[in-house]
């Protein structure tokens, strides 16, 4: 979907359309007062105080009609410039505009507003020339929004909309929005019984239902097998740690606001861990290492906890409790390039398995203007940033640079989800800071104690976010090897064909195929439609012909053709597809 904010012409149109919306609302609700109406990636919104009146979804059509009426009238949109005193006088009866004006810089002596017919609004602009240019728009939804985003303030009503140059562009965008709605992992997760949330448990704390646990376990087995083959050693560490652990790592000073509050137990303080690196540093420090032992690759499927603002949590894409496919590689300086390249190769191998093609590499660096936000000294940062650039250039990776890392430069793999979210799936980070803080060492070839370098890496990243991405990419139609139920068996007639169906089910289970048997006394057509709704890859229909010939008839999800083959051929086909991750 197009990003409205990044398109200058559409941005101006949508901001102008926000004013058109406000004018229409003022016509219909004369007592309405307005806060702000900015352009956003998806279009625009306006926050409105309607007193005791409540706008519902069904009221949006009425507001649209009034907007079209105003647009058809074709009034020019005229800019006026005022002093601060004149602006305060003009909006004297509007506390929301007065608040905006009073917070403006004293040096900003010129304040602008725009008038279209009988409506004037405070605004920097720019706008289109006339309201007649605003013809192809749609109001999308209405929701609540606290004034200034503060839950202590009054709840306003927020109306969202979008505007395009042509009706064709608008309809194309609305179709994309409808597709995005169908792809929303929160809807799919609920429909397919993947995960759930409950306020009694807590915001941002997902509970994985049986189907979801199957998907998670399949992903864990998949990535663990790949890592074991590459020499990773898997470990398990606690989901909490002593506050002193995070003071040593530096997270307590630099990351405390994103952590849950500490818990005082006996004479110690503990905190739920937001990441696993401090535990792994201590684990490496537990033994004496020779330069010949390196690299040491420690991996863990670890549960972590971060305090996300309630407005930031989003299904399983952004949560307060999540599971990471995490690893730390302890290596010598001369091994950095080969290890870093090995991680990139692993990422590309995984993305090939999943068919991911639309991704970009982002080299995240420190913000030099905010030294308090990152760990360590400038010398180590300069060294690690330069080394990482060299590695990326040597591997031929196409990357762009940004700021945002806080204890070492990192390579983030950014993907665009099917509903338009910019998601970080995989991360690799080069770190000289934590080895210093934890005083890690190994014995080099000269029998001297020296510091190792640490490479932090997460291939699937957060399993929760990865699954959210997969559900949206596939609309819940997961590949066979990941599908919670791989085969659904439907006997045509329970009286005659149920025993054959049970026989096939047992054979498939012996080959570790996840299979269900639908032996309910329902019509065949109903059971087949339900199998499609559950997005089960294979639906078997077993009747008299199949029983007599030792065959299987199946239908693929989304298809309307039935294929009949021997049961031996079917079993071989299923086993091969699961093995090859097809």
Tab-separated table of C-alpha atoms in Angstrom, residues 131-407:
chain	number	residue	atom	x	y	z
A	131	UNK	CA	-12.257	22.125	-2.101
A	132	UNK	CA	-13.400	20.988	-5.556
A	133	UNK	CA	-10.126	19.068	-5.861
A	134	UNK	CA	-11.226	16.886	-2.931
A	135	UNK	CA	-13.705	14.543	-4.565
A	136	UNK	CA	-12.313	11.036	-4.188
A	137	UNK	CA	-12.227	10.291	-0.478
A	138	UNK	CA	-13.505	7.756	2.028
A	139	UNK	CA	-14.009	7.919	5.788
A	140	UNK	CA	-12.661	4.657	7.152
A	141	UNK	CA	-13.416	4.387	10.841
A	142	UNK	CA	-14.005	6.238	14.102
A	143	UNK	CA	-12.312	5.563	17.424
A	144	UNK	CA	-11.472	7.207	20.735
A	145	UNK	CA	-8.279	9.182	21.365
A	146	UNK	CA	-7.160	10.971	24.506
A	147	UNK	CA	-6.381	14.676	24.139
A	148	UNK	CA	-2.605	14.974	23.646
A	149	UNK	CA	-2.381	11.183	23.948
A	150	UNK	CA	-2.612	11.409	27.748
A	151	UNK	CA	-5.008	8.991	29.475
A	152	UNK	CA	-5.544	11.627	32.188
A	153	UNK	CA	-7.132	13.960	29.635
A	154	UNK	CA	-10.545	13.963	28.006
A	155	UNK	CA	-11.400	11.302	25.450
A	156	UNK	CA	-11.949	12.806	21.992
A	157	UNK	CA	-13.396	11.138	18.900
A	158	UNK	CA	-10.971	10.406	16.074
A	159	UNK	CA	-12.269	10.016	12.520
A	160	UNK	CA	-9.921	8.416	9.972
A	161	UNK	CA	-10.100	8.922	6.226
A	162	UNK	CA	-8.130	8.858	3.001
A	163	UNK	CA	-8.191	10.922	-0.210
A	164	UNK	CA	-6.853	10.270	-3.737
A	165	UNK	CA	-6.649	12.111	-7.044
A	166	UNK	CA	-8.871	9.646	-8.906
A	167	UNK	CA	-11.698	7.295	-8.082
A	168	UNK	CA	-9.679	4.445	-9.564
A	169	UNK	CA	-6.784	5.108	-7.168
A	170	UNK	CA	-9.193	5.330	-4.240
A	171	UNK	CA	-10.908	2.035	-5.061
A	172	UNK	CA	-7.553	0.329	-5.554
A	173	UNK	CA	-6.458	1.566	-2.124
A	174	UNK	CA	-9.716	0.477	-0.480
A	175	UNK	CA	-9.297	-2.983	-2.000
A	176	UNK	CA	-5.773	-3.119	-0.549
A	177	UNK	CA	-7.159	-2.110	2.858
A	178	UNK	CA	-9.746	-4.880	2.639
A	179	UNK	CA	-7.017	-7.362	1.766
A	180	UNK	CA	-4.953	-6.096	4.711
A	181	UNK	CA	-7.939	-6.603	6.995
A	182	UNK	CA	-8.193	-10.213	5.859
A	183	UNK	CA	-4.447	-10.642	6.413
A	184	UNK	CA	-4.362	-9.109	9.898
A	185	UNK	CA	-2.632	-11.735	12.035
A	186	UNK	CA	-4.863	-10.854	14.989
A	187	UNK	CA	-7.958	-11.928	13.050
A	188	UNK	CA	-6.282	-15.002	11.544
A	189	UNK	CA	-4.820	-16.030	14.910
A	190	UNK	CA	-8.265	-15.924	16.477
A	191	UNK	CA	-10.034	-17.682	13.586
A	192	UNK	CA	-7.490	-20.529	13.450
A	193	UNK	CA	-7.041	-20.925	17.207
A	194	UNK	CA	-3.352	-19.916	17.119
A	195	UNK	CA	-3.197	-17.581	20.128
A	196	UNK	CA	-5.388	-15.553	22.459
A	197	UNK	CA	-5.221	-12.632	24.871
A	198	UNK	CA	-7.220	-11.975	28.006
A	199	UNK	CA	-7.325	-8.788	30.084
A	200	UNK	CA	-7.298	-10.911	33.239
A	201	UNK	CA	-3.880	-12.267	32.223
A	202	UNK	CA	-2.596	-8.855	31.101
A	203	UNK	CA	-2.094	-6.652	28.047
A	204	UNK	CA	0.556	-7.772	25.603
A	205	UNK	CA	0.831	-11.250	27.161
A	206	UNK	CA	-0.097	-13.841	24.512
A	207	UNK	CA	-1.306	-17.321	25.328
A	208	UNK	CA	-0.530	-19.910	22.671
A	209	UNK	CA	-3.364	-22.336	21.958
A	210	UNK	CA	-2.753	-25.935	20.790
A	211	UNK	CA	-2.580	-24.988	17.101
A	212	UNK	CA	-0.195	-22.152	17.852
A	213	UNK	CA	2.049	-24.340	19.970
A	214	UNK	CA	2.377	-26.790	17.061
A	215	UNK	CA	3.557	-23.948	14.785
A	216	UNK	CA	5.998	-22.668	17.406
A	217	UNK	CA	7.433	-26.135	18.044
A	218	UNK	CA	7.894	-26.749	14.317
A	219	UNK	CA	9.770	-23.453	13.969
A	220	UNK	CA	11.926	-24.162	17.024
A	221	UNK	CA	12.832	-27.633	15.711
A	222	UNK	CA	13.572	-26.170	12.276
A	223	UNK	CA	15.977	-23.442	13.429
A	224	UNK	CA	17.542	-25.576	16.175
A	225	UNK	CA	18.450	-28.284	13.656
A	226	UNK	CA	20.054	-25.703	11.369
A	227	UNK	CA	22.033	-24.205	14.232
A	228	UNK	CA	23.223	-27.566	15.573
A	229	UNK	CA	24.500	-28.451	12.101
A	230	UNK	CA	26.487	-25.186	12.126
A	231	UNK	CA	28.142	-25.855	15.479
A	232	UNK	CA	25.885	-23.904	17.824
A	233	UNK	CA	25.573	-25.177	21.399
A	234	UNK	CA	22.102	-24.722	22.874
A	235	UNK	CA	21.629	-23.688	26.485
A	236	UNK	CA	18.861	-22.676	28.876
A	237	UNK	CA	19.037	-19.741	31.281
A	238	UNK	CA	16.528	-18.179	33.754
A	239	UNK	CA	13.896	-15.694	32.642
A	240	UNK	CA	14.935	-13.267	35.347
A	241	UNK	CA	18.180	-12.031	36.860
A	242	UNK	CA	19.683	-10.042	39.683
A	243	UNK	CA	19.529	-6.287	39.106
A	244	UNK	CA	23.317	-6.251	39.558
A	245	UNK	CA	23.581	-8.380	36.405
A	246	UNK	CA	21.958	-5.582	34.394
A	247	UNK	CA	23.972	-2.904	36.159
A	248	UNK	CA	27.105	-4.761	35.064
A	249	UNK	CA	25.833	-5.066	31.482
A	250	UNK	CA	24.764	-1.406	31.408
A	251	UNK	CA	21.130	-2.152	30.612
A	252	UNK	CA	20.008	-0.806	33.982
A	253	UNK	CA	21.336	2.642	33.068
A	254	UNK	CA	20.482	2.640	29.356
A	255	UNK	CA	17.414	0.398	29.074
A	256	UNK	CA	15.656	0.562	32.451
A	257	UNK	CA	12.553	2.351	31.136
A	258	UNK	CA	11.846	-0.593	28.818
A	259	UNK	CA	12.196	-3.177	31.586
A	260	UNK	CA	9.621	-4.323	34.125
A	261	UNK	CA	10.098	-2.990	37.671
A	262	UNK	CA	12.472	-4.875	39.941
A	263	UNK	CA	11.245	-7.288	42.626
A	264	UNK	CA	12.797	-7.233	46.091
A	265	UNK	CA	13.269	-10.760	47.479
A	266	UNK	CA	15.122	-11.278	50.772
A	267	UNK	CA	18.089	-8.908	50.479
A	268	UNK	CA	18.310	-8.977	46.664
A	269	UNK	CA	16.503	-7.344	43.745
A	270	UNK	CA	15.490	-9.284	40.643
A	271	UNK	CA	14.061	-8.230	37.305
A	272	UNK	CA	12.461	-10.020	34.374
A	273	UNK	CA	15.050	-10.101	31.640
A	274	UNK	CA	14.541	-8.036	28.484
A	275	UNK	CA	17.321	-9.877	26.627
A	276	UNK	CA	19.649	-12.845	27.105
A	277	UNK	CA	23.134	-11.494	26.476
A	278	UNK	CA	24.048	-10.830	30.138
A	279	UNK	CA	23.289	-14.463	31.053
A	280	UNK	CA	25.385	-15.720	28.151
A	281	UNK	CA	28.291	-13.449	29.103
A	282	UNK	CA	28.318	-14.993	32.590
A	283	UNK	CA	28.094	-18.457	31.071
A	284	UNK	CA	31.172	-17.830	28.869
A	285	UNK	CA	33.062	-16.410	31.859
A	286	UNK	CA	32.438	-19.601	33.810
A	287	UNK	CA	35.316	-21.441	32.083
A	288	UNK	CA	38.841	-20.689	30.953
A	289	UNK	CA	39.044	-20.614	27.149
A	290	UNK	CA	41.937	-20.981	24.732
A	291	UNK	CA	42.139	-19.197	21.381
A	292	UNK	CA	41.810	-22.685	19.865
A	293	UNK	CA	38.319	-23.035	21.428
A	294	UNK	CA	36.947	-20.027	19.601
A	295	UNK	CA	34.505	-19.400	18.066
A	296	UNK	CA	32.042	-20.545	20.730
A	297	UNK	CA	28.459	-20.201	19.541
A	298	UNK	CA	25.898	-20.216	22.368
A	299	UNK	CA	22.245	-20.368	21.289
A	300	UNK	CA	18.974	-20.304	23.198
A	301	UNK	CA	15.239	-20.281	22.564
A	302	UNK	CA	14.598	-17.812	25.352
A	303	UNK	CA	11.598	-16.107	26.931
A	304	UNK	CA	12.065	-12.351	27.384
A	305	UNK	CA	9.996	-9.512	28.804
A	306	UNK	CA	9.887	-5.842	27.894
A	307	UNK	CA	7.568	-3.138	29.089
A	308	UNK	CA	5.790	-1.825	26.009
A	309	UNK	CA	3.307	1.027	26.368
A	310	UNK	CA	-0.251	-0.275	26.150
A	311	UNK	CA	-0.812	1.748	22.969
A	312	UNK	CA	2.224	0.159	21.308
A	313	UNK	CA	1.332	-3.515	21.773
A	314	UNK	CA	-0.032	-5.067	18.596
A	315	UNK	CA	-1.207	-8.682	18.632
A	316	UNK	CA	1.825	-10.961	18.686
A	317	UNK	CA	3.823	-8.570	16.510
A	318	UNK	CA	4.706	-6.419	19.509
A	319	UNK	CA	4.189	-7.882	22.965
A	320	UNK	CA	5.392	-7.642	26.543
A	321	UNK	CA	6.366	-11.313	26.721
A	322	UNK	CA	8.018	-12.987	23.750
A	323	UNK	CA	10.425	-15.734	22.732
A	324	UNK	CA	13.692	-15.081	20.922
A	325	UNK	CA	15.740	-17.314	18.665
A	326	UNK	CA	18.882	-15.843	20.168
A	327	UNK	CA	22.596	-16.558	19.975
A	328	UNK	CA	25.952	-15.072	20.969
A	329	UNK	CA	29.127	-15.928	19.122
A	330	UNK	CA	32.343	-15.425	21.097
A	331	UNK	CA	35.201	-15.115	18.643
A	332	UNK	CA	38.683	-13.756	18.020
A	333	UNK	CA	39.100	-10.489	16.071
A	334	UNK	CA	40.462	-12.432	13.091
A	335	UNK	CA	37.240	-14.499	13.023
A	336	UNK	CA	34.799	-11.567	12.859
A	337	UNK	CA	34.443	-11.490	9.080
A	338	UNK	CA	33.987	-15.245	8.614
A	339	UNK	CA	31.509	-15.499	11.516
A	340	UNK	CA	29.534	-12.474	10.377
A	341	UNK	CA	29.397	-13.811	6.853
A	342	UNK	CA	28.283	-17.196	8.214
A	343	UNK	CA	25.350	-15.557	9.978
A	344	UNK	CA	24.343	-13.675	6.822
A	345	UNK	CA	24.484	-16.964	4.892
A	346	UNK	CA	22.239	-18.592	7.508
A	347	UNK	CA	19.728	-15.747	7.237
A	348	UNK	CA	19.641	-16.020	3.442
A	349	UNK	CA	19.256	-19.810	3.694
A	350	UNK	CA	16.270	-19.441	6.036
A	351	UNK	CA	14.678	-16.750	3.880
A	352	UNK	CA	15.048	-19.008	0.860
A	353	UNK	CA	13.203	-21.801	2.703
A	354	UNK	CA	10.332	-19.437	3.472
A	355	UNK	CA	10.347	-17.754	0.074
A	356	UNK	CA	11.089	-14.280	1.463
A	357	UNK	CA	12.299	-11.928	-1.254
A	358	UNK	CA	11.213	-8.409	-0.297
A	359	UNK	CA	13.757	-7.461	2.380
A	360	UNK	CA	16.513	-4.893	2.950
A	361	UNK	CA	19.639	-4.771	5.106
A	362	UNK	CA	19.873	-1.802	7.477
A	363	UNK	CA	23.171	-0.958	9.173
A	364	UNK	CA	22.158	0.629	12.491
A	365	UNK	CA	24.777	2.889	14.074
A	366	UNK	CA	24.974	5.032	17.220
A	367	UNK	CA	23.529	8.535	17.311
A	368	UNK	CA	26.649	10.625	17.836
A	369	UNK	CA	24.546	13.565	19.040
A	370	UNK	CA	23.113	11.498	21.924
A	371	UNK	CA	26.119	9.954	23.620
A	372	UNK	CA	24.101	9.173	26.757
A	373	UNK	CA	21.995	6.706	24.769
A	374	UNK	CA	24.789	4.338	23.767
A	375	UNK	CA	27.329	2.263	25.673
A	376	UNK	CA	31.070	2.582	25.810
A	377	UNK	CA	33.713	4.758	24.226
A	378	UNK	CA	34.022	6.351	20.819
A	379	UNK	CA	37.174	4.436	19.903
A	380	UNK	CA	35.501	1.035	20.166
A	381	UNK	CA	32.472	2.327	18.285
A	382	UNK	CA	34.596	3.670	15.432
A	383	UNK	CA	36.449	0.364	15.251
A	384	UNK	CA	33.349	-1.841	15.248
A	385	UNK	CA	31.391	0.369	12.814
A	386	UNK	CA	34.232	0.346	10.317
A	387	UNK	CA	34.706	-3.421	10.618
A	388	UNK	CA	31.021	-4.018	10.014
A	389	UNK	CA	30.997	-1.822	6.908
A	390	UNK	CA	33.969	-3.760	5.536
A	391	UNK	CA	32.283	-7.111	6.186
A	392	UNK	CA	29.094	-5.981	4.442
A	393	UNK	CA	30.988	-4.671	1.436
A	394	UNK	CA	32.995	-7.894	1.148
A	395	UNK	CA	29.865	-10.037	1.300
A	396	UNK	CA	28.229	-7.879	-1.360
A	397	UNK	CA	25.190	-7.183	0.827
A	398	UNK	CA	23.117	-4.225	-0.329
A	399	UNK	CA	22.549	-2.065	2.761
A	400	UNK	CA	21.599	1.408	3.926
A	401	UNK	CA	22.618	3.187	7.139
A	402	UNK	CA	20.525	4.506	10.027
A	403	UNK	CA	20.955	5.438	13.680
A	404	UNK	CA	19.562	3.567	16.665
A	405	UNK	CA	22.033	0.991	18.060
A	406	UNK	CA	23.164	1.385	21.651
A	407	UNK	CA	25.910	-1.134	22.464
